[in-house]
Every structure is written in structure tokens, then in C-alpha cells.
Amino acid sequence: MLVTHVLGDCPKCRGKLQYGNVTVKGFGVLRGCENCSYSITIPLPKIKKKILYLDQFFFSSAFKKHDPRFVKAAGRIREISASQLLVVPFSTIHEDETHQWRGFDGKNKEDLMEFIKSTSRGHQFKLAYDVEESQILKAFQVFLANKPEIFDLEERIAIDPDVHEWDDYFRIDVGRYLGDIELIRSLKNQSVETLVDLFPGWRISTTTFDQNVKLEMQEAAKSYMESYFKYIARIASGDVNALFDSPITSQVVQLLLFCFSKEIPQDQQWRKISDFFISPHFSEIPHLWISARIFAVLKKKLKQGAYTNRDRALTHFKGFFKDISHIATYAPYCDAFVMDNAMASIVADPDIHLESRYGTKIFSLNNWEQLFIWLDDLEASMSQEHREGLIAAYPSTSL
Ligand SMILES: [Zn+2]
């Protein structure tokens, strides 16, 4: 056995400094001898880590080291994560944003990705699109079963339960950037100019907040339907490329159709699907609930006179669509979320209030000291059993 942390002499063969920790796996640390076959597993206590999401702005700012506030926070987050109290998984949206990063000060996108992965200790959320799809599918099944529309989040939709296990010594780099999956779906008019050019119209629109939320829901349903029919039409016309380059959202309706047994006539299946799209089950789907309201709050703020300077708005909203993806997809599954000031003020708006809706604490530079207090409290909450587990699993830890 390959001993990673030498603890002393082997209790069986007496081999000098041959015995120690081999690996940490699940809720145990394997100890063994380099010399003989002796091994033993020391159990570690069950733990439940807090899940923190760091947006791209945090990672790139901490990586560039221009602003000491981010560097300090990143250091503290790394410490508490090493204590197995916290996990800061990265997502496919980070991968996409990093992939489009132009580099800085001799560093390239691979360096930034490595920084993100090492801060995350290799922990990763499930693919953004898979989370979106699982949520829709789950809501549809509940709808078909005539059960109430309340959405049960289920952490495993967004993240593997093994994030709550004790970390092993070595990070396994899965290293698969799936590339254009998210890019393909984000091509639709998602430029900051297009967005900001809509502001004057939104400012004078007379629709109410609730109407705007409803409009967003209809738009979402419409885009799932349209992209599906476009896909089907391309396939029917013999365009095999449709299989490879269709937006991934075109698969949603297909998945819903798979939920029906063959005996149910097609017209009934379609009626059910269109009923679902206007049902509360659909509008309670977390990623839709959040993204629809982010747009509706933005419209509300515009009517109240915010973001009148076009140039400033262009800078302000540069990462808006990606920011929405990060938040809408993952925030409900996080205990806390670090985002920029502009997004924080939107999601803290009483019409969204992520914290009361999903229990997610929001941190931004506007309440930066609160982030440190939250981290301190988390560290202070460590049980004696957990502390002993840390010493057993990671003998070089200084506590
Ligand atoms: Zn031995």
C-alpha cells in the first residue's frame, strides 16, 4: 500500500515508519503498511457540508489578484473547505465563461480553470442543462399525477451526494469540457446590446410585475415548443445535422412525450403538454421561477428610473445572461451564493427574495463583511467529533 501520511511503525510487522494513512474514502480513512498487508479503516463521522456558489466574477477577480477583498475571501473559503465544512462546486456555466475568457497578464483560460477547480477541490455541480431538464421532467410527472405543484428541490438533481463525503488527498480531474452545449443554447439574442436596447421600451411599458412574470413563462414554453418543432422539421427534411447542432432545449418536449404510454392518443398527449405549460406546476419550476422574476424585477427597476445611462448599462449587464443561468440553475441548491452587486440587488428585491424563497444567503461586495461572519460562524460550529475526524484523516491539518 502507498502510504500518503506516515504515522509511525507498523503495529503488525513493526516496520519502521512504514504505517500511515493511505486514502480517505467516503466516511472513512484507510490506514495501512508499506511493508506488509496490514490495513484498517478508521470511521469518520457523517458530515453535511454547506454548499456555497461563487460566480465567475468572484473567480476571475480572485485569480487576477487585483482586489484584495476577493483574494482574502478565496483564501478563507479554501481553509474552511479543507476543514470539510464547506464545498464550493463549479458548474458548466463556469466552464463556458472560462472558455470564452481572453486571458490576462500572461495567464490563459486553462490557468483560470485550474484555479477554479483547485478552489472547488474538484467538486462539480451537475450540468446546467441536466438540472433544467430534470426539474421540468419532475414537475411534469407531478402534474400528470395530479399532485400539488409545490416543487421538492431534491439536492441530487443538482449535485452528487458524494460532495458531503470526506475529501480524498488527491483531486481527480475529470477534465471534460463539453464545449458548445451551453454555447449553442445561448446564441439566441443574448448580447448585451440587444438587452440594453430593449430598456427604453420596457421603461414605458404598462404591464404589471405579475403580467411580466407570466409573459416570461409563456416565452419559455414557446421556446421549448418552437425549438422542438424546428428540430422535427429538420429531421423530416433529411437534415441529419439536426441531430448534432440543434439547441439542447429542443429535447425538452421530446422528453415530455416519452412520459406517456403508447395507448394514449397523440392529441391527448399534446393537450396535456400545453396544459402543463400554463399550469402552476410549470411556473413553480425553480429555474423558471427565478429567471422569469429576474427579468420582471429588471423591468420594474427600469420603470423606477434605474440604468438610464446606456454606456454604464452596457458594462453593468455584460454578464447578465450567464449570471441568470448561474443563479436560476443553482441558487436553490446552495446555502449561500456570492454574486456581483447588480445581481444581488435584483435577487434581494422583495418580489424575488431568494433567501426567504429558497433559504439561500446572498453575498456581494455590498455586504462582504457578512460573508466573513458566515464563514467564521461555520468554522465555529465544528463539532469535537468532526475535529477529531480532521486530525485522523488529514494529520498535517493545523487546527
Ligand atoms: Zn506492516
mmCIF file of C-alpha atoms and ligand atoms in Angstrom:
data_model
loop_
_atom_site.group_PDB
_atom_site.id
_atom_site.type_symbol
_atom_site.label_atom_id
_atom_site.label_comp_id
_atom_site.label_asym_id
_atom_site.label_seq_id
_atom_site.Cartn_x
_atom_site.Cartn_y
_atom_site.Cartn_z
ATOM 1 C CA MET A 1 0.000 0.000 0.000
ATOM 2 C CA LEU A 2 1.130 3.502 -0.757
ATOM 3 C CA VAL A 3 1.162 5.461 2.492
ATOM 4 C CA THR A 4 0.420 9.149 1.932
ATOM 5 C CA HIS A 5 0.844 10.332 5.520
ATOM 6 C CA VAL A 6 3.291 8.336 7.643
ATOM 7 C CA LEU A 7 2.079 7.940 11.223
ATOM 8 C CA GLY A 8 4.715 5.566 12.666
ATOM 9 C CA ASP A 9 5.755 1.954 12.900
ATOM 10 C CA CYS A 10 3.512 -0.853 11.676
ATOM 11 C CA PRO A 11 1.554 -2.471 14.543
ATOM 12 C CA LYS A 12 1.801 -5.865 12.795
ATOM 13 C CA CYS A 13 5.253 -6.258 11.203
ATOM 14 C CA ARG A 14 6.894 -3.487 13.279
ATOM 15 C CA GLY A 15 8.245 -1.935 10.051
ATOM 16 C CA LYS A 16 9.921 1.363 10.969
ATOM 17 C CA LEU A 17 7.841 4.360 9.758
ATOM 18 C CA GLN A 18 6.014 2.130 7.320
ATOM 19 C CA TYR A 19 2.494 2.691 8.632
ATOM 20 C CA GLY A 20 0.072 5.518 7.985
ATOM 21 C CA ASN A 21 -2.888 6.942 6.087
ATOM 22 C CA VAL A 22 -3.345 5.555 2.602
ATOM 23 C CA THR A 23 -6.527 7.206 1.405
ATOM 24 C CA VAL A 24 -9.725 8.909 2.544
ATOM 25 C CA LYS A 25 -12.855 7.456 1.068
ATOM 26 C CA GLY A 26 -16.495 8.209 1.847
ATOM 27 C CA PHE A 27 -16.709 8.288 5.606
ATOM 28 C CA GLY A 28 -13.502 6.514 6.500
ATOM 29 C CA VAL A 29 -9.746 6.741 6.335
ATOM 30 C CA LEU A 30 -7.811 3.693 5.209
ATOM 31 C CA ARG A 31 -4.573 3.061 7.083
ATOM 32 C CA GLY A 32 -2.018 0.510 6.100
ATOM 33 C CA CYS A 33 1.580 -0.605 5.933
ATOM 34 C CA GLU A 34 4.049 -0.175 3.066
ATOM 35 C CA ASN A 35 5.763 -3.360 4.126
ATOM 36 C CA CYS A 36 3.058 -5.936 4.928
ATOM 37 C CA SER A 37 -0.622 -6.457 4.122
ATOM 38 C CA TYR A 38 -1.900 -4.919 7.346
ATOM 39 C CA SER A 39 -4.728 -2.401 6.910
ATOM 40 C CA ILE A 40 -7.575 -0.946 8.897
ATOM 41 C CA THR A 41 -10.354 1.557 8.162
ATOM 42 C CA ILE A 42 -10.914 4.258 10.753
ATOM 43 C CA PRO A 43 -14.508 5.517 10.539
ATOM 44 C CA LEU A 44 -15.062 9.252 10.110
ATOM 45 C CA PRO A 45 -18.238 10.978 11.307
ATOM 46 C CA LYS A 46 -21.110 11.659 8.917
ATOM 47 C CA ILE A 47 -20.970 15.272 7.813
ATOM 48 C CA LYS A 48 -23.167 17.600 5.791
ATOM 49 C CA LYS A 49 -21.199 20.392 4.153
ATOM 50 C CA LYS A 50 -22.628 23.800 3.405
ATOM 51 C CA ILE A 51 -22.809 24.492 -0.315
ATOM 52 C CA LEU A 52 -21.505 27.846 -1.495
ATOM 53 C CA TYR A 53 -21.655 29.124 -5.056
ATOM 54 C CA LEU A 54 -19.017 31.530 -6.298
ATOM 55 C CA ASP A 55 -19.902 33.283 -9.521
ATOM 56 C CA GLN A 56 -17.489 33.836 -12.386
ATOM 57 C CA PHE A 57 -16.829 37.400 -11.282
ATOM 58 C CA PHE A 58 -15.543 36.103 -7.940
ATOM 59 C CA PHE A 59 -13.253 33.510 -9.500
ATOM 60 C CA SER A 60 -11.790 35.833 -12.108
ATOM 61 C CA SER A 61 -11.315 38.658 -9.590
ATOM 62 C CA ALA A 62 -9.628 36.372 -7.049
ATOM 63 C CA PHE A 63 -7.476 34.902 -9.818
ATOM 64 C CA LYS A 64 -6.339 38.291 -11.155
ATOM 65 C CA LYS A 65 -5.410 39.326 -7.594
ATOM 66 C CA HIS A 66 -6.229 42.960 -8.311
ATOM 67 C CA ASP A 67 -8.684 43.341 -5.491
ATOM 68 C CA PRO A 68 -7.515 42.124 -2.054
ATOM 69 C CA ARG A 69 -11.108 41.612 -0.943
ATOM 70 C CA PHE A 70 -11.507 38.681 -3.328
ATOM 71 C CA VAL A 71 -8.083 37.253 -2.593
ATOM 72 C CA LYS A 72 -8.783 37.264 1.142
ATOM 73 C CA ALA A 73 -12.214 35.694 0.710
ATOM 74 C CA ALA A 74 -10.822 32.993 -1.600
ATOM 75 C CA GLY A 75 -8.156 32.125 0.986
ATOM 76 C CA ARG A 76 -10.711 31.848 3.771
ATOM 77 C CA ILE A 77 -13.051 29.751 1.594
ATOM 78 C CA ARG A 78 -10.179 27.381 0.791
ATOM 79 C CA GLU A 79 -9.414 26.968 4.514
ATOM 80 C CA ILE A 80 -12.986 26.186 5.508
ATOM 81 C CA SER A 81 -13.403 23.845 2.529
ATOM 82 C CA ALA A 82 -10.287 21.982 3.628
ATOM 83 C CA SER A 83 -11.980 21.622 7.031
ATOM 84 C CA GLN A 84 -14.767 19.715 5.254
ATOM 85 C CA LEU A 85 -17.387 22.186 6.447
ATOM 86 C CA LEU A 86 -17.935 23.797 3.091
ATOM 87 C CA VAL A 87 -17.976 22.870 -0.574
ATOM 88 C CA VAL A 88 -17.817 25.321 -3.496
ATOM 89 C CA PRO A 89 -18.518 23.244 -6.598
ATOM 90 C CA PHE A 90 -18.021 24.710 -10.051
ATOM 91 C CA SER A 91 -20.503 24.325 -12.889
ATOM 92 C CA THR A 92 -20.634 24.008 -16.672
ATOM 93 C CA ILE A 93 -21.506 27.706 -16.754
ATOM 94 C CA HIS A 94 -18.103 28.471 -15.185
ATOM 95 C CA GLU A 95 -16.522 26.234 -17.821
ATOM 96 C CA ASP A 96 -18.304 28.092 -20.609
ATOM 97 C CA GLU A 97 -17.417 31.503 -19.276
ATOM 98 C CA THR A 98 -13.805 30.488 -18.722
ATOM 99 C CA HIS A 99 -13.668 29.012 -22.208
ATOM 100 C CA GLN A 100 -14.549 32.431 -23.593
ATOM 101 C CA TRP A 101 -12.014 34.234 -21.382
ATOM 102 C CA ARG A 102 -9.381 36.125 -23.307
ATOM 103 C CA GLY A 103 -6.602 35.794 -20.736
ATOM 104 C CA PHE A 104 -4.860 38.300 -18.550
ATOM 105 C CA ASP A 105 -1.293 39.171 -17.593
ATOM 106 C CA GLY A 106 0.253 36.182 -19.338
ATOM 107 C CA LYS A 107 -2.312 33.793 -17.851
ATOM 108 C CA ASN A 108 -4.699 31.920 -20.111
ATOM 109 C CA LYS A 109 -8.092 30.289 -19.736
ATOM 110 C CA GLU A 110 -6.548 26.955 -18.734
ATOM 111 C CA ASP A 111 -4.843 28.685 -15.777
ATOM 112 C CA LEU A 112 -8.117 30.247 -14.701
ATOM 113 C CA MET A 113 -9.926 26.897 -14.992
ATOM 114 C CA GLU A 114 -7.238 25.238 -12.898
ATOM 115 C CA PHE A 115 -7.685 27.949 -10.250
ATOM 116 C CA ILE A 116 -11.454 27.354 -10.246
ATOM 117 C CA LYS A 117 -11.050 23.582 -9.996
ATOM 118 C CA SER A 118 -8.495 23.778 -7.204
ATOM 119 C CA THR A 119 -10.674 26.201 -5.212
ATOM 120 C CA SER A 120 -13.578 23.803 -5.746
ATOM 121 C CA ARG A 121 -11.351 20.865 -4.726
ATOM 122 C CA GLY A 122 -12.643 19.198 -7.892
ATOM 123 C CA HIS A 123 -16.286 19.241 -6.774
ATOM 124 C CA GLN A 124 -18.720 19.927 -9.539
ATOM 125 C CA PHE A 125 -22.403 20.613 -9.970
ATOM 126 C CA LYS A 126 -24.357 18.586 -12.477
ATOM 127 C CA LEU A 127 -24.587 20.016 -15.994
ATOM 128 C CA ALA A 128 -26.711 23.151 -16.085
ATOM 129 C CA TYR A 129 -28.880 21.742 -18.816
ATOM 130 C CA ASP A 130 -29.405 18.467 -16.928
ATOM 131 C CA VAL A 131 -30.613 20.386 -13.884
ATOM 132 C CA GLU A 132 -33.044 22.369 -16.044
ATOM 133 C CA GLU A 133 -34.295 19.224 -17.748
ATOM 134 C CA SER A 134 -34.633 17.198 -14.525
ATOM 135 C CA GLN A 135 -36.657 19.995 -12.950
ATOM 136 C CA ILE A 136 -39.049 20.190 -15.909
ATOM 137 C CA LEU A 137 -39.448 16.425 -16.067
ATOM 138 C CA LYS A 138 -40.094 16.188 -12.363
ATOM 139 C CA ALA A 139 -42.700 18.965 -12.441
ATOM 140 C CA PHE A 140 -44.406 17.275 -15.407
ATOM 141 C CA GLN A 141 -44.633 13.944 -13.628
ATOM 142 C CA VAL A 142 -46.138 15.629 -10.573
ATOM 143 C CA PHE A 143 -48.574 17.451 -12.888
ATOM 144 C CA LEU A 144 -49.595 14.193 -14.610
ATOM 145 C CA ALA A 145 -50.155 12.584 -11.228
ATOM 146 C CA ASN A 146 -52.478 15.452 -10.232
ATOM 147 C CA LYS A 147 -50.365 16.213 -7.184
ATOM 148 C CA PRO A 148 -49.904 19.731 -5.756
ATOM 149 C CA GLU A 149 -47.459 21.962 -7.646
ATOM 150 C CA ILE A 150 -45.064 22.545 -4.738
ATOM 151 C CA PHE A 151 -41.617 21.745 -6.110
ATOM 152 C CA ASP A 152 -39.472 19.424 -4.000
ATOM 153 C CA LEU A 153 -35.926 20.581 -4.792
ATOM 154 C CA GLU A 154 -34.052 17.309 -4.151
ATOM 155 C CA GLU A 155 -30.367 18.180 -3.855
ATOM 156 C CA ARG A 156 -29.305 15.265 -6.039
ATOM 157 C CA ILE A 157 -30.918 16.950 -9.069
ATOM 158 C CA ALA A 158 -28.095 19.499 -8.938
ATOM 159 C CA ILE A 159 -25.240 17.723 -7.212
ATOM 160 C CA ASP A 160 -23.972 14.255 -6.387
ATOM 161 C CA PRO A 161 -24.445 13.282 -2.748
ATOM 162 C CA ASP A 162 -20.729 12.442 -2.514
ATOM 163 C CA VAL A 163 -19.841 16.132 -2.099
ATOM 164 C CA HIS A 164 -20.768 15.553 1.540
ATOM 165 C CA GLU A 165 -18.157 12.827 1.962
ATOM 166 C CA TRP A 166 -14.669 13.467 3.327
ATOM 167 C CA ASP A 167 -12.313 14.625 0.572
ATOM 168 C CA ASP A 168 -9.577 12.311 -0.601
ATOM 169 C CA TYR A 169 -5.976 13.577 -0.763
ATOM 170 C CA PHE A 170 -5.884 13.756 -4.495
ATOM 171 C CA ARG A 171 -8.297 15.526 -6.737
ATOM 172 C CA ILE A 172 -9.348 13.528 -9.746
ATOM 173 C CA ASP A 173 -9.613 15.906 -12.666
ATOM 174 C CA VAL A 174 -12.483 14.793 -14.829
ATOM 175 C CA GLY A 175 -11.250 17.335 -17.342
ATOM 176 C CA ARG A 176 -14.059 17.040 -19.797
ATOM 177 C CA TYR A 177 -15.178 20.329 -21.187
ATOM 178 C CA LEU A 178 -18.306 19.501 -23.076
ATOM 179 C CA GLY A 179 -17.923 22.633 -25.058
ATOM 180 C CA ASP A 180 -20.601 24.096 -27.105
ATOM 181 C CA ILE A 181 -23.559 22.564 -25.297
ATOM 182 C CA GLU A 182 -24.274 25.733 -23.371
ATOM 183 C CA LEU A 183 -22.988 27.957 -26.136
ATOM 184 C CA ILE A 184 -25.437 26.606 -28.666
ATOM 185 C CA ARG A 185 -28.340 27.369 -26.442
ATOM 186 C CA SER A 186 -27.162 30.838 -25.594
ATOM 187 C CA LEU A 187 -26.882 32.069 -29.153
ATOM 188 C CA LYS A 188 -30.431 33.336 -29.140
ATOM 189 C CA ASN A 189 -30.145 37.107 -28.997
ATOM 190 C CA GLN A 190 -28.125 37.025 -25.853
ATOM 191 C CA SER A 191 -25.979 40.040 -26.498
ATOM 192 C CA VAL A 192 -25.764 42.846 -24.011
ATOM 193 C CA GLU A 193 -26.506 45.419 -26.739
ATOM 194 C CA THR A 194 -29.751 43.667 -27.651
ATOM 195 C CA LEU A 195 -30.722 43.617 -23.999
ATOM 196 C CA VAL A 196 -29.896 47.241 -23.293
ATOM 197 C CA ASP A 197 -31.664 48.363 -26.464
ATOM 198 C CA LEU A 198 -34.865 46.893 -25.020
ATOM 199 C CA PHE A 199 -34.631 49.131 -21.939
ATOM 200 C CA PRO A 200 -36.366 52.256 -23.357
ATOM 201 C CA GLY A 201 -39.385 50.164 -24.356
ATOM 202 C CA TRP A 202 -39.531 48.360 -21.024
ATOM 203 C CA ARG A 203 -39.273 51.677 -19.189
ATOM 204 C CA ILE A 204 -42.550 52.928 -20.665
ATOM 205 C CA SER A 205 -44.401 49.611 -20.804
ATOM 206 C CA THR A 206 -47.607 49.472 -18.781
ATOM 207 C CA THR A 207 -47.566 45.766 -17.921
ATOM 208 C CA THR A 208 -47.527 44.848 -14.241
ATOM 209 C CA PHE A 209 -44.931 42.705 -12.476
ATOM 210 C CA ASP A 210 -47.223 39.655 -12.455
ATOM 211 C CA GLN A 211 -48.033 40.084 -16.120
ATOM 212 C CA ASN A 212 -44.329 40.278 -16.903
ATOM 213 C CA VAL A 213 -43.651 37.064 -14.986
ATOM 214 C CA LYS A 214 -46.462 35.379 -16.907
ATOM 215 C CA LEU A 215 -45.047 36.656 -20.204
ATOM 216 C CA GLU A 216 -41.644 35.193 -19.354
ATOM 217 C CA MET A 217 -43.238 31.816 -18.588
ATOM 218 C CA GLN A 218 -45.080 31.874 -21.914
ATOM 219 C CA GLU A 219 -41.851 32.769 -23.694
ATOM 220 C CA ALA A 220 -40.070 29.836 -22.046
ATOM 221 C CA ALA A 221 -42.827 27.397 -23.048
ATOM 222 C CA LYS A 222 -42.886 28.832 -26.548
ATOM 223 C CA SER A 223 -39.139 28.419 -26.985
ATOM 224 C CA TYR A 224 -39.262 24.762 -25.857
ATOM 225 C CA MET A 225 -42.080 24.093 -28.343
ATOM 226 C CA GLU A 226 -40.555 26.042 -31.224
ATOM 227 C CA SER A 227 -37.119 24.530 -30.918
ATOM 228 C CA TYR A 228 -38.681 21.055 -30.803
ATOM 229 C CA PHE A 229 -40.745 21.609 -33.963
ATOM 230 C CA LYS A 230 -37.791 23.138 -35.746
ATOM 231 C CA TYR A 231 -35.768 20.047 -34.833
ATOM 232 C CA ILE A 232 -38.525 17.718 -36.065
ATOM 233 C CA ALA A 233 -38.895 19.672 -39.313
ATOM 234 C CA ARG A 234 -35.165 19.453 -39.988
ATOM 235 C CA ILE A 235 -35.125 15.715 -39.327
ATOM 236 C CA ALA A 236 -38.169 15.259 -41.588
ATOM 237 C CA SER A 237 -36.425 17.117 -44.395
ATOM 238 C CA GLY A 238 -33.478 14.747 -44.119
ATOM 239 C CA ASP A 239 -31.117 17.214 -42.423
ATOM 240 C CA VAL A 240 -29.026 14.827 -40.300
ATOM 241 C CA ASN A 241 -27.022 17.700 -38.837
ATOM 242 C CA ALA A 242 -30.089 18.492 -36.735
ATOM 243 C CA LEU A 243 -29.061 15.584 -34.516
ATOM 244 C CA PHE A 244 -25.808 17.313 -33.650
ATOM 245 C CA ASP A 245 -26.322 21.049 -33.800
ATOM 246 C CA SER A 246 -29.877 21.588 -32.591
ATOM 247 C CA PRO A 247 -30.200 23.585 -29.405
ATOM 248 C CA ILE A 248 -30.332 21.260 -26.463
ATOM 249 C CA THR A 249 -33.646 22.862 -25.408
ATOM 250 C CA SER A 250 -35.235 21.159 -28.418
ATOM 251 C CA GLN A 251 -35.157 17.913 -26.456
ATOM 252 C CA VAL A 252 -37.449 19.071 -23.644
ATOM 253 C CA VAL A 253 -40.757 18.448 -25.433
ATOM 254 C CA GLN A 254 -39.489 15.098 -26.660
ATOM 255 C CA LEU A 255 -38.773 14.094 -23.061
ATOM 256 C CA LEU A 256 -42.268 15.099 -22.016
ATOM 257 C CA LEU A 257 -43.709 12.958 -24.822
ATOM 258 C CA PHE A 258 -41.722 9.987 -23.539
ATOM 259 C CA CYS A 259 -43.682 10.220 -20.277
ATOM 260 C CA PHE A 260 -46.855 8.928 -21.967
ATOM 261 C CA SER A 261 -47.679 5.320 -22.572
ATOM 262 C CA LYS A 262 -48.337 4.349 -26.197
ATOM 263 C CA GLU A 263 -52.070 3.803 -25.644
ATOM 264 C CA ILE A 264 -52.695 7.490 -25.004
ATOM 265 C CA PRO A 265 -53.781 9.166 -28.262
ATOM 266 C CA GLN A 266 -51.412 11.813 -29.600
ATOM 267 C CA ASP A 267 -53.915 14.653 -29.436
ATOM 268 C CA GLN A 268 -54.434 13.937 -25.733
ATOM 269 C CA GLN A 269 -50.674 13.934 -25.160
ATOM 270 C CA TRP A 270 -50.348 17.340 -26.810
ATOM 271 C CA ARG A 271 -53.279 18.714 -24.841
ATOM 272 C CA LYS A 272 -51.647 17.595 -21.596
ATOM 273 C CA ILE A 273 -48.361 19.187 -22.589
ATOM 274 C CA SER A 274 -49.970 22.507 -23.446
ATOM 275 C CA ASP A 275 -51.984 22.401 -20.195
ATOM 276 C CA PHE A 276 -48.733 21.784 -18.345
ATOM 277 C CA PHE A 277 -47.107 24.838 -19.921
ATOM 278 C CA ILE A 278 -49.810 27.112 -18.497
ATOM 279 C CA SER A 279 -50.073 25.276 -15.147
ATOM 280 C CA PRO A 280 -48.713 26.391 -11.772
ATOM 281 C CA HIS A 281 -46.536 23.242 -11.896
ATOM 282 C CA PHE A 282 -44.637 24.806 -14.775
ATOM 283 C CA SER A 283 -44.330 28.257 -13.215
ATOM 284 C CA GLU A 284 -43.110 26.747 -9.923
ATOM 285 C CA ILE A 285 -40.113 25.095 -11.616
ATOM 286 C CA PRO A 286 -37.250 26.746 -9.749
ATOM 287 C CA HIS A 287 -35.039 27.803 -12.655
ATOM 288 C CA LEU A 288 -38.043 29.306 -14.460
ATOM 289 C CA TRP A 289 -39.450 30.851 -11.301
ATOM 290 C CA ILE A 290 -36.157 32.669 -10.739
ATOM 291 C CA SER A 291 -35.229 33.671 -14.275
ATOM 292 C CA ALA A 292 -38.721 34.982 -15.067
ATOM 293 C CA ARG A 293 -38.647 37.124 -11.937
ATOM 294 C CA ILE A 294 -35.155 38.439 -12.584
ATOM 295 C CA PHE A 295 -36.401 39.879 -15.885
ATOM 296 C CA ALA A 296 -39.596 41.169 -14.261
ATOM 297 C CA VAL A 297 -37.634 42.879 -11.457
ATOM 298 C CA LEU A 298 -35.288 44.384 -14.029
ATOM 299 C CA LYS A 299 -38.304 45.812 -15.866
ATOM 300 C CA LYS A 300 -39.675 47.136 -12.583
ATOM 301 C CA LYS A 301 -36.366 48.846 -11.779
ATOM 302 C CA LEU A 302 -36.258 50.384 -15.243
ATOM 303 C CA LYS A 303 -39.709 51.853 -14.742
ATOM 304 C CA GLN A 304 -38.493 53.255 -11.432
ATOM 305 C CA GLY A 305 -35.754 55.100 -13.312
ATOM 306 C CA ALA A 306 -32.717 52.807 -12.931
ATOM 307 C CA TYR A 307 -29.969 52.262 -15.541
ATOM 308 C CA THR A 308 -30.645 55.339 -17.666
ATOM 309 C CA ASN A 309 -27.030 55.711 -18.831
ATOM 310 C CA ARG A 310 -26.601 53.417 -21.840
ATOM 311 C CA ASP A 311 -22.819 53.071 -21.608
ATOM 312 C CA ARG A 312 -22.930 52.293 -17.924
ATOM 313 C CA ALA A 313 -25.743 49.807 -18.521
ATOM 314 C CA LEU A 314 -23.649 48.052 -21.181
ATOM 315 C CA THR A 315 -20.866 47.488 -18.630
ATOM 316 C CA HIS A 316 -23.279 46.694 -15.835
ATOM 317 C CA PHE A 317 -25.143 43.988 -17.746
ATOM 318 C CA LYS A 318 -22.217 42.475 -19.602
ATOM 319 C CA GLY A 319 -22.526 39.084 -17.908
ATOM 320 C CA PHE A 320 -26.263 39.288 -17.295
ATOM 321 C CA PHE A 321 -27.401 36.186 -19.197
ATOM 322 C CA LYS A 322 -24.693 33.977 -17.717
ATOM 323 C CA ASP A 323 -25.365 35.429 -14.269
ATOM 324 C CA ILE A 324 -29.013 34.466 -14.627
ATOM 325 C CA SER A 325 -28.002 30.931 -15.618
ATOM 326 C CA HIS A 326 -25.702 30.559 -12.600
ATOM 327 C CA ILE A 327 -28.351 31.841 -10.197
ATOM 328 C CA ALA A 328 -31.523 30.348 -11.664
ATOM 329 C CA THR A 329 -29.977 26.899 -12.084
ATOM 330 C CA TYR A 330 -28.042 26.509 -8.868
ATOM 331 C CA ALA A 331 -29.017 29.071 -6.208
ATOM 332 C CA PRO A 332 -31.923 26.986 -4.823
ATOM 333 C CA TYR A 333 -29.436 24.198 -4.076
ATOM 334 C CA CYS A 334 -26.958 26.427 -2.253
ATOM 335 C CA ASP A 335 -26.753 27.627 1.322
ATOM 336 C CA ALA A 336 -25.069 30.790 0.127
ATOM 337 C CA PHE A 337 -24.243 32.483 -3.160
ATOM 338 C CA VAL A 338 -21.619 35.092 -3.975
ATOM 339 C CA MET A 339 -22.605 37.369 -6.869
ATOM 340 C CA ASP A 340 -21.968 40.899 -8.080
ATOM 341 C CA ASN A 341 -23.756 43.909 -6.588
ATOM 342 C CA ALA A 342 -26.139 44.402 -9.508
ATOM 343 C CA MET A 343 -27.455 40.830 -9.414
ATOM 344 C CA ALA A 344 -27.531 40.836 -5.612
ATOM 345 C CA SER A 345 -29.803 43.872 -5.586
ATOM 346 C CA ILE A 346 -32.134 42.176 -8.092
ATOM 347 C CA VAL A 347 -32.429 38.846 -6.254
ATOM 348 C CA ALA A 348 -32.805 40.578 -2.895
ATOM 349 C CA ASP A 349 -35.795 42.503 -4.249
ATOM 350 C CA PRO A 350 -38.957 41.641 -2.241
ATOM 351 C CA ASP A 351 -40.503 40.206 -5.427
ATOM 352 C CA ILE A 352 -37.800 37.524 -5.560
ATOM 353 C CA HIS A 353 -36.090 37.411 -2.186
ATOM 354 C CA LEU A 354 -34.106 34.238 -2.773
ATOM 355 C CA GLU A 355 -33.297 33.901 0.903
ATOM 356 C CA SER A 356 -36.897 33.584 2.028
ATOM 357 C CA ARG A 357 -37.890 31.518 -1.015
ATOM 358 C CA TYR A 358 -35.007 29.019 -1.058
ATOM 359 C CA GLY A 359 -33.037 29.805 2.100
ATOM 360 C CA THR A 360 -30.041 30.967 0.060
ATOM 361 C CA LYS A 361 -27.925 33.687 1.667
ATOM 362 C CA ILE A 362 -26.715 36.294 -0.806
ATOM 363 C CA PHE A 363 -23.288 37.876 -0.528
ATOM 364 C CA SER A 364 -21.812 40.615 -2.687
ATOM 365 C CA LEU A 365 -19.267 43.380 -2.158
ATOM 366 C CA ASN A 366 -22.142 45.366 -0.632
ATOM 367 C CA ASN A 367 -22.239 43.029 2.388
ATOM 368 C CA TRP A 368 -18.756 41.496 2.116
ATOM 369 C CA GLU A 369 -18.161 41.505 5.886
ATOM 370 C CA GLN A 370 -21.281 39.333 6.255
ATOM 371 C CA LEU A 371 -19.605 36.672 4.121
ATOM 372 C CA PHE A 372 -16.690 36.532 6.553
ATOM 373 C CA ILE A 373 -19.043 36.370 9.530
ATOM 374 C CA TRP A 374 -20.902 33.499 7.857
ATOM 375 C CA LEU A 375 -17.603 31.661 7.275
ATOM 376 C CA ASP A 376 -16.443 32.321 10.859
ATOM 377 C CA ASP A 377 -19.729 31.012 12.247
ATOM 378 C CA LEU A 378 -19.443 27.942 10.093
ATOM 379 C CA GLU A 379 -15.955 27.260 11.395
ATOM 380 C CA ALA A 380 -17.073 27.833 14.975
ATOM 381 C CA SER A 381 -19.877 25.289 14.500
ATOM 382 C CA MET A 382 -17.406 22.429 14.063
ATOM 383 C CA SER A 383 -18.168 19.579 16.465
ATOM 384 C CA GLN A 384 -15.472 17.867 18.527
ATOM 385 C CA GLU A 385 -16.150 14.651 16.589
ATOM 386 C CA HIS A 386 -15.576 16.489 13.309
ATOM 387 C CA ARG A 387 -12.347 17.992 14.651
ATOM 388 C CA GLU A 388 -11.084 14.543 15.631
ATOM 389 C CA GLY A 389 -12.073 13.270 12.193
ATOM 390 C CA LEU A 390 -9.982 16.010 10.575
ATOM 391 C CA ILE A 391 -6.923 15.073 12.620
ATOM 392 C CA ALA A 392 -7.387 11.392 11.799
ATOM 393 C CA ALA A 393 -7.938 11.967 8.083
ATOM 394 C CA TYR A 394 -5.502 14.798 7.450
ATOM 395 C CA PRO A 395 -2.711 14.542 10.039
ATOM 396 C CA SER A 396 -0.940 17.636 8.735
ATOM 397 C CA THR A 397 -4.012 19.841 9.327
ATOM 398 C CA SER A 398 -3.326 22.657 11.753
ATOM 399 C CA LEU A 399 -6.345 23.399 13.915
HETATM 400 ZN ZN ZN B 1 3.451 -3.920 8.358
#
